[in-house]
Amino acid sequence: IKEKHKLNVVITGAYEAEEVAKEIKTADIPVILSNIRSGTRKWNDGYNKTYRLPAALYRAGVLFAFSDIVMLTPNEFKTQAGIAVAHGLPRVEALKALSLNPAKILNLPEYGSIAKGKNANIFIANGDIFDTATAIKAIFIKGKKVTRKSYFQLEYEKALKK
């Protein structure tokens, strides 16, 4: 279908991608992983199958990124990458899956890395980004600091001002 209709295809979710990783690579289709912490889909897969998935995609040469669709906080987002590192994904590849790879998948060359002329979306942490005890202290999008308050916290503060 991709070839026939000249489509840009991206696979999302991808819990079973390990079984067809070579085919995904051959078809040059990137993958956006859903929350790998949600566990395996079949009882006989082993508890850590989804944790190993990013490393398996990397070994197959598949371009992939982590998704934040089901993540609640930036800390959860980076924890997912840390779990993948603990299950065989090289650290540099985990960083790419959080930064450069999403930009490549979305065809946004002005994002994903730090260089002159690119948008500066950066976060500051108080330690090793893959350590679950590390907290993200500040986030800057397009060079401007953004709040880390939740929608509910912002609404509550608005209500207090009335």
PDB file of C-alpha atoms in Angstrom:
ATOM      1  CA  ILE A   1       0.000   0.000   0.000  1.00  0.00           C
ATOM      2  CA  LYS A   2       2.844   2.386   0.885  1.00  0.00           C
ATOM      3  CA  GLU A   3       4.558   1.901  -2.468  1.00  0.00           C
ATOM      4  CA  LYS A   4       1.421   1.668  -4.571  1.00  0.00           C
ATOM      5  CA  HIS A   5      -0.108   4.893  -3.243  1.00  0.00           C
ATOM      6  CA  LYS A   6       3.148   6.719  -2.437  1.00  0.00           C
ATOM      7  CA  LEU A   7       2.160   7.151   1.197  1.00  0.00           C
ATOM      8  CA  ASN A   8       4.213   8.213   4.182  1.00  0.00           C
ATOM      9  CA  VAL A   9       3.450   5.451   6.669  1.00  0.00           C
ATOM     10  CA  VAL A  10       4.160   5.411  10.397  1.00  0.00           C
ATOM     11  CA  ILE A  11       3.321   2.536  12.721  1.00  0.00           C
ATOM     12  CA  THR A  12       2.068   3.508  16.176  1.00  0.00           C
ATOM     13  CA  GLY A  13       1.602   1.340  19.220  1.00  0.00           C
ATOM     14  CA  ALA A  14       3.689  -1.462  17.752  1.00  0.00           C
ATOM     15  CA  TYR A  15       3.539  -3.938  20.620  1.00  0.00           C
ATOM     16  CA  GLU A  16       4.154  -6.840  18.217  1.00  0.00           C
ATOM     17  CA  ALA A  17       6.776  -5.041  16.094  1.00  0.00           C
ATOM     18  CA  GLU A  18       9.628  -7.234  17.305  1.00  0.00           C
ATOM     19  CA  GLU A  19       8.240 -10.178  15.335  1.00  0.00           C
ATOM     20  CA  VAL A  20       8.260  -8.202  12.064  1.00  0.00           C
ATOM     21  CA  ALA A  21      11.114  -5.749  12.701  1.00  0.00           C
ATOM     22  CA  LYS A  22      13.078  -6.870   9.624  1.00  0.00           C
ATOM     23  CA  GLU A  23      10.032  -6.357   7.411  1.00  0.00           C
ATOM     24  CA  ILE A  24       9.418  -2.926   8.939  1.00  0.00           C
ATOM     25  CA  LYS A  25      13.046  -1.985   8.243  1.00  0.00           C
ATOM     26  CA  THR A  26      12.868  -3.310   4.673  1.00  0.00           C
ATOM     27  CA  ALA A  27       9.717  -1.248   4.069  1.00  0.00           C
ATOM     28  CA  ASP A  28      11.468   1.784   5.633  1.00  0.00           C
ATOM     29  CA  ILE A  29       8.551   2.477   7.966  1.00  0.00           C
ATOM     30  CA  PRO A  30       9.245   4.333  11.235  1.00  0.00           C
ATOM     31  CA  VAL A  31       7.608   3.326  14.514  1.00  0.00           C
ATOM     32  CA  ILE A  32       6.196   5.472  17.293  1.00  0.00           C
ATOM     33  CA  LEU A  33       6.078   3.324  20.404  1.00  0.00           C
ATOM     34  CA  SER A  34       3.171   3.600  22.798  1.00  0.00           C
ATOM     35  CA  ASN A  35       3.842   3.259  26.494  1.00  0.00           C
ATOM     36  CA  ILE A  36       6.203   0.289  26.847  1.00  0.00           C
ATOM     37  CA  ARG A  37       5.313   0.131  30.541  1.00  0.00           C
ATOM     38  CA  SER A  38       1.809  -1.072  29.776  1.00  0.00           C
ATOM     39  CA  GLY A  39       3.063  -4.640  29.767  1.00  0.00           C
ATOM     40  CA  THR A  40       2.907  -7.555  27.417  1.00  0.00           C
ATOM     41  CA  ARG A  41      -0.136  -8.421  25.376  1.00  0.00           C
ATOM     42  CA  LYS A  42       0.039 -12.217  25.669  1.00  0.00           C
ATOM     43  CA  TRP A  43       0.471 -14.227  28.853  1.00  0.00           C
ATOM     44  CA  ASN A  44       3.376 -16.267  27.454  1.00  0.00           C
ATOM     45  CA  ASP A  45       5.463 -13.317  26.166  1.00  0.00           C
ATOM     46  CA  GLY A  46       7.358 -12.788  29.407  1.00  0.00           C
ATOM     47  CA  TYR A  47       7.004  -9.783  31.670  1.00  0.00           C
ATOM     48  CA  ASN A  48       9.588  -7.650  29.866  1.00  0.00           C
ATOM     49  CA  LYS A  49       8.782  -8.146  26.185  1.00  0.00           C
ATOM     50  CA  THR A  50       7.597  -4.566  25.708  1.00  0.00           C
ATOM     51  CA  TYR A  51      10.608  -3.295  27.686  1.00  0.00           C
ATOM     52  CA  ARG A  52      12.923  -5.073  25.214  1.00  0.00           C
ATOM     53  CA  LEU A  53      11.064  -3.805  22.136  1.00  0.00           C
ATOM     54  CA  PRO A  54      13.044  -0.556  21.635  1.00  0.00           C
ATOM     55  CA  ALA A  55      16.349  -2.482  21.690  1.00  0.00           C
ATOM     56  CA  ALA A  56      14.962  -5.014  19.201  1.00  0.00           C
ATOM     57  CA  LEU A  57      13.866  -2.236  16.844  1.00  0.00           C
ATOM     58  CA  TYR A  58      17.269  -0.582  17.169  1.00  0.00           C
ATOM     59  CA  ARG A  59      19.083  -3.840  16.372  1.00  0.00           C
ATOM     60  CA  ALA A  60      16.880  -4.261  13.288  1.00  0.00           C
ATOM     61  CA  GLY A  61      17.726  -0.717  12.155  1.00  0.00           C
ATOM     62  CA  VAL A  62      14.164   0.586  12.490  1.00  0.00           C
ATOM     63  CA  LEU A  63      13.764   4.325  13.079  1.00  0.00           C
ATOM     64  CA  PHE A  64      11.613   4.690  16.209  1.00  0.00           C
ATOM     65  CA  ALA A  65      10.566   7.213  18.817  1.00  0.00           C
ATOM     66  CA  PHE A  66       8.831   7.106  22.168  1.00  0.00           C
ATOM     67  CA  SER A  67       5.277   8.397  22.334  1.00  0.00           C
ATOM     68  CA  ASP A  68       3.867  10.616  25.029  1.00  0.00           C
ATOM     69  CA  ILE A  69       0.245   9.996  24.083  1.00  0.00           C
ATOM     70  CA  VAL A  70      -0.448   8.069  27.276  1.00  0.00           C
ATOM     71  CA  MET A  71       2.219   9.688  29.439  1.00  0.00           C
ATOM     72  CA  LEU A  72       1.102  11.936  32.239  1.00  0.00           C
ATOM     73  CA  THR A  73       4.332  13.768  33.040  1.00  0.00           C
ATOM     74  CA  PRO A  74       7.719  14.519  31.458  1.00  0.00           C
ATOM     75  CA  ASN A  75       9.244  12.313  34.163  1.00  0.00           C
ATOM     76  CA  GLU A  76       7.186   9.353  32.937  1.00  0.00           C
ATOM     77  CA  PHE A  77       8.334  10.072  29.391  1.00  0.00           C
ATOM     78  CA  LYS A  78      12.028   9.851  30.260  1.00  0.00           C
ATOM     79  CA  THR A  79      11.419   6.885  32.567  1.00  0.00           C
ATOM     80  CA  GLN A  80      10.165   4.921  29.569  1.00  0.00           C
ATOM     81  CA  ALA A  81      13.492   5.570  27.823  1.00  0.00           C
ATOM     82  CA  GLY A  82      15.387   4.564  30.981  1.00  0.00           C
ATOM     83  CA  ILE A  83      13.548   1.244  31.123  1.00  0.00           C
ATOM     84  CA  ALA A  84      14.483   0.620  27.482  1.00  0.00           C
ATOM     85  CA  VAL A  85      18.142   1.354  28.343  1.00  0.00           C
ATOM     86  CA  ALA A  86      17.964  -1.108  31.232  1.00  0.00           C
ATOM     87  CA  HIS A  87      16.696  -3.698  28.742  1.00  0.00           C
ATOM     88  CA  GLY A  88      19.410  -3.321  26.135  1.00  0.00           C
ATOM     89  CA  LEU A  89      18.847  -0.068  24.219  1.00  0.00           C
ATOM     90  CA  PRO A  90      22.090   1.962  24.020  1.00  0.00           C
ATOM     91  CA  ARG A  91      21.850   5.260  25.932  1.00  0.00           C
ATOM     92  CA  VAL A  92      22.588   7.389  22.890  1.00  0.00           C
ATOM     93  CA  GLU A  93      19.787   5.641  20.986  1.00  0.00           C
ATOM     94  CA  ALA A  94      17.363   6.305  23.846  1.00  0.00           C
ATOM     95  CA  LEU A  95      18.265   9.999  23.688  1.00  0.00           C
ATOM     96  CA  LYS A  96      17.679   9.981  19.932  1.00  0.00           C
ATOM     97  CA  ALA A  97      14.300   8.296  20.455  1.00  0.00           C
ATOM     98  CA  LEU A  98      13.350  11.225  22.710  1.00  0.00           C
ATOM     99  CA  SER A  99      14.681  13.997  20.472  1.00  0.00           C
ATOM    100  CA  LEU A 100      16.119  13.505  16.994  1.00  0.00           C
ATOM    101  CA  ASN A 101      14.034  10.508  15.894  1.00  0.00           C
ATOM    102  CA  PRO A 102      10.612  12.115  16.478  1.00  0.00           C
ATOM    103  CA  ALA A 103      11.771  15.099  14.408  1.00  0.00           C
ATOM    104  CA  LYS A 104      12.920  12.775  11.620  1.00  0.00           C
ATOM    105  CA  ILE A 105       9.677  10.802  11.671  1.00  0.00           C
ATOM    106  CA  LEU A 106       7.606  13.986  11.501  1.00  0.00           C
ATOM    107  CA  ASN A 107       9.918  15.485   8.858  1.00  0.00           C
ATOM    108  CA  LEU A 108      10.770  18.471  11.055  1.00  0.00           C
ATOM    109  CA  PRO A 109      14.490  19.054  10.453  1.00  0.00           C
ATOM    110  CA  GLU A 110      14.472  22.245  12.536  1.00  0.00           C
ATOM    111  CA  TYR A 111      13.842  20.139  15.663  1.00  0.00           C
ATOM    112  CA  GLY A 112      15.524  17.264  17.450  1.00  0.00           C
ATOM    113  CA  SER A 113      19.079  18.482  17.876  1.00  0.00           C
ATOM    114  CA  ILE A 114      20.883  21.566  19.051  1.00  0.00           C
ATOM    115  CA  ALA A 115      22.451  23.615  16.279  1.00  0.00           C
ATOM    116  CA  LYS A 116      22.503  27.175  15.018  1.00  0.00           C
ATOM    117  CA  GLY A 117      19.214  28.039  13.331  1.00  0.00           C
ATOM    118  CA  LYS A 118      17.208  25.270  14.992  1.00  0.00           C
ATOM    119  CA  ASN A 119      14.453  25.692  17.545  1.00  0.00           C
ATOM    120  CA  ALA A 120      15.781  25.305  21.078  1.00  0.00           C
ATOM    121  CA  ASN A 121      13.475  22.919  22.910  1.00  0.00           C
ATOM    122  CA  ILE A 122      15.461  21.832  25.948  1.00  0.00           C
ATOM    123  CA  PHE A 123      14.863  20.462  29.423  1.00  0.00           C
ATOM    124  CA  ILE A 124      17.068  20.679  32.499  1.00  0.00           C
ATOM    125  CA  ALA A 125      17.302  17.757  34.908  1.00  0.00           C
ATOM    126  CA  ASN A 126      18.965  17.326  38.293  1.00  0.00           C
ATOM    127  CA  GLY A 127      20.831  14.119  37.414  1.00  0.00           C
ATOM    128  CA  ASP A 128      21.091  11.188  35.044  1.00  0.00           C
ATOM    129  CA  ILE A 129      18.096  11.493  32.747  1.00  0.00           C
ATOM    130  CA  PHE A 130      17.536   7.724  32.751  1.00  0.00           C
ATOM    131  CA  ASP A 131      17.486   7.428  36.543  1.00  0.00           C
ATOM    132  CA  THR A 132      13.936   7.297  37.889  1.00  0.00           C
ATOM    133  CA  ALA A 133      14.974   9.503  40.826  1.00  0.00           C
ATOM    134  CA  THR A 134      16.021  12.308  38.468  1.00  0.00           C
ATOM    135  CA  ALA A 135      13.545  15.153  38.138  1.00  0.00           C
ATOM    136  CA  ILE A 136      13.053  17.524  35.238  1.00  0.00           C
ATOM    137  CA  LYS A 137      13.498  20.979  36.721  1.00  0.00           C
ATOM    138  CA  ALA A 138      12.717  23.230  33.766  1.00  0.00           C
ATOM    139  CA  ILE A 139      11.462  23.013  30.199  1.00  0.00           C
ATOM    140  CA  PHE A 140      12.172  25.523  27.442  1.00  0.00           C
ATOM    141  CA  ILE A 141      10.211  25.476  24.185  1.00  0.00           C
ATOM    142  CA  LYS A 142      11.482  27.688  21.379  1.00  0.00           C
ATOM    143  CA  GLY A 143      13.834  29.217  23.917  1.00  0.00           C
ATOM    144  CA  LYS A 144      11.113  30.210  26.402  1.00  0.00           C
ATOM    145  CA  LYS A 145      10.554  28.617  29.791  1.00  0.00           C
ATOM    146  CA  VAL A 146       7.177  26.923  30.084  1.00  0.00           C
ATOM    147  CA  THR A 147       5.180  26.035  33.157  1.00  0.00           C
ATOM    148  CA  ARG A 148       5.069  22.470  34.396  1.00  0.00           C
ATOM    149  CA  LYS A 149       1.764  23.000  36.133  1.00  0.00           C
ATOM    150  CA  SER A 150      -1.114  20.761  35.189  1.00  0.00           C
ATOM    151  CA  TYR A 151      -4.289  22.038  33.559  1.00  0.00           C
ATOM    152  CA  PHE A 152      -6.122  21.429  36.830  1.00  0.00           C
ATOM    153  CA  GLN A 153      -3.558  23.332  38.866  1.00  0.00           C
ATOM    154  CA  LEU A 154      -3.758  26.307  36.470  1.00  0.00           C
ATOM    155  CA  GLU A 155      -7.583  26.291  36.629  1.00  0.00           C
ATOM    156  CA  TYR A 156      -7.470  26.109  40.421  1.00  0.00           C
ATOM    157  CA  GLU A 157      -5.125  29.113  40.572  1.00  0.00           C
ATOM    158  CA  LYS A 158      -7.443  31.041  38.226  1.00  0.00           C
ATOM    159  CA  ALA A 159     -10.420  30.246  40.472  1.00  0.00           C
ATOM    160  CA  LEU A 160      -8.535  31.493  43.547  1.00  0.00           C
ATOM    161  CA  LYS A 161      -7.948  34.849  41.865  1.00  0.00           C
ATOM    162  CA  LYS A 162     -11.687  35.426  41.265  1.00  0.00           C
TER     163      LYS A 162
END
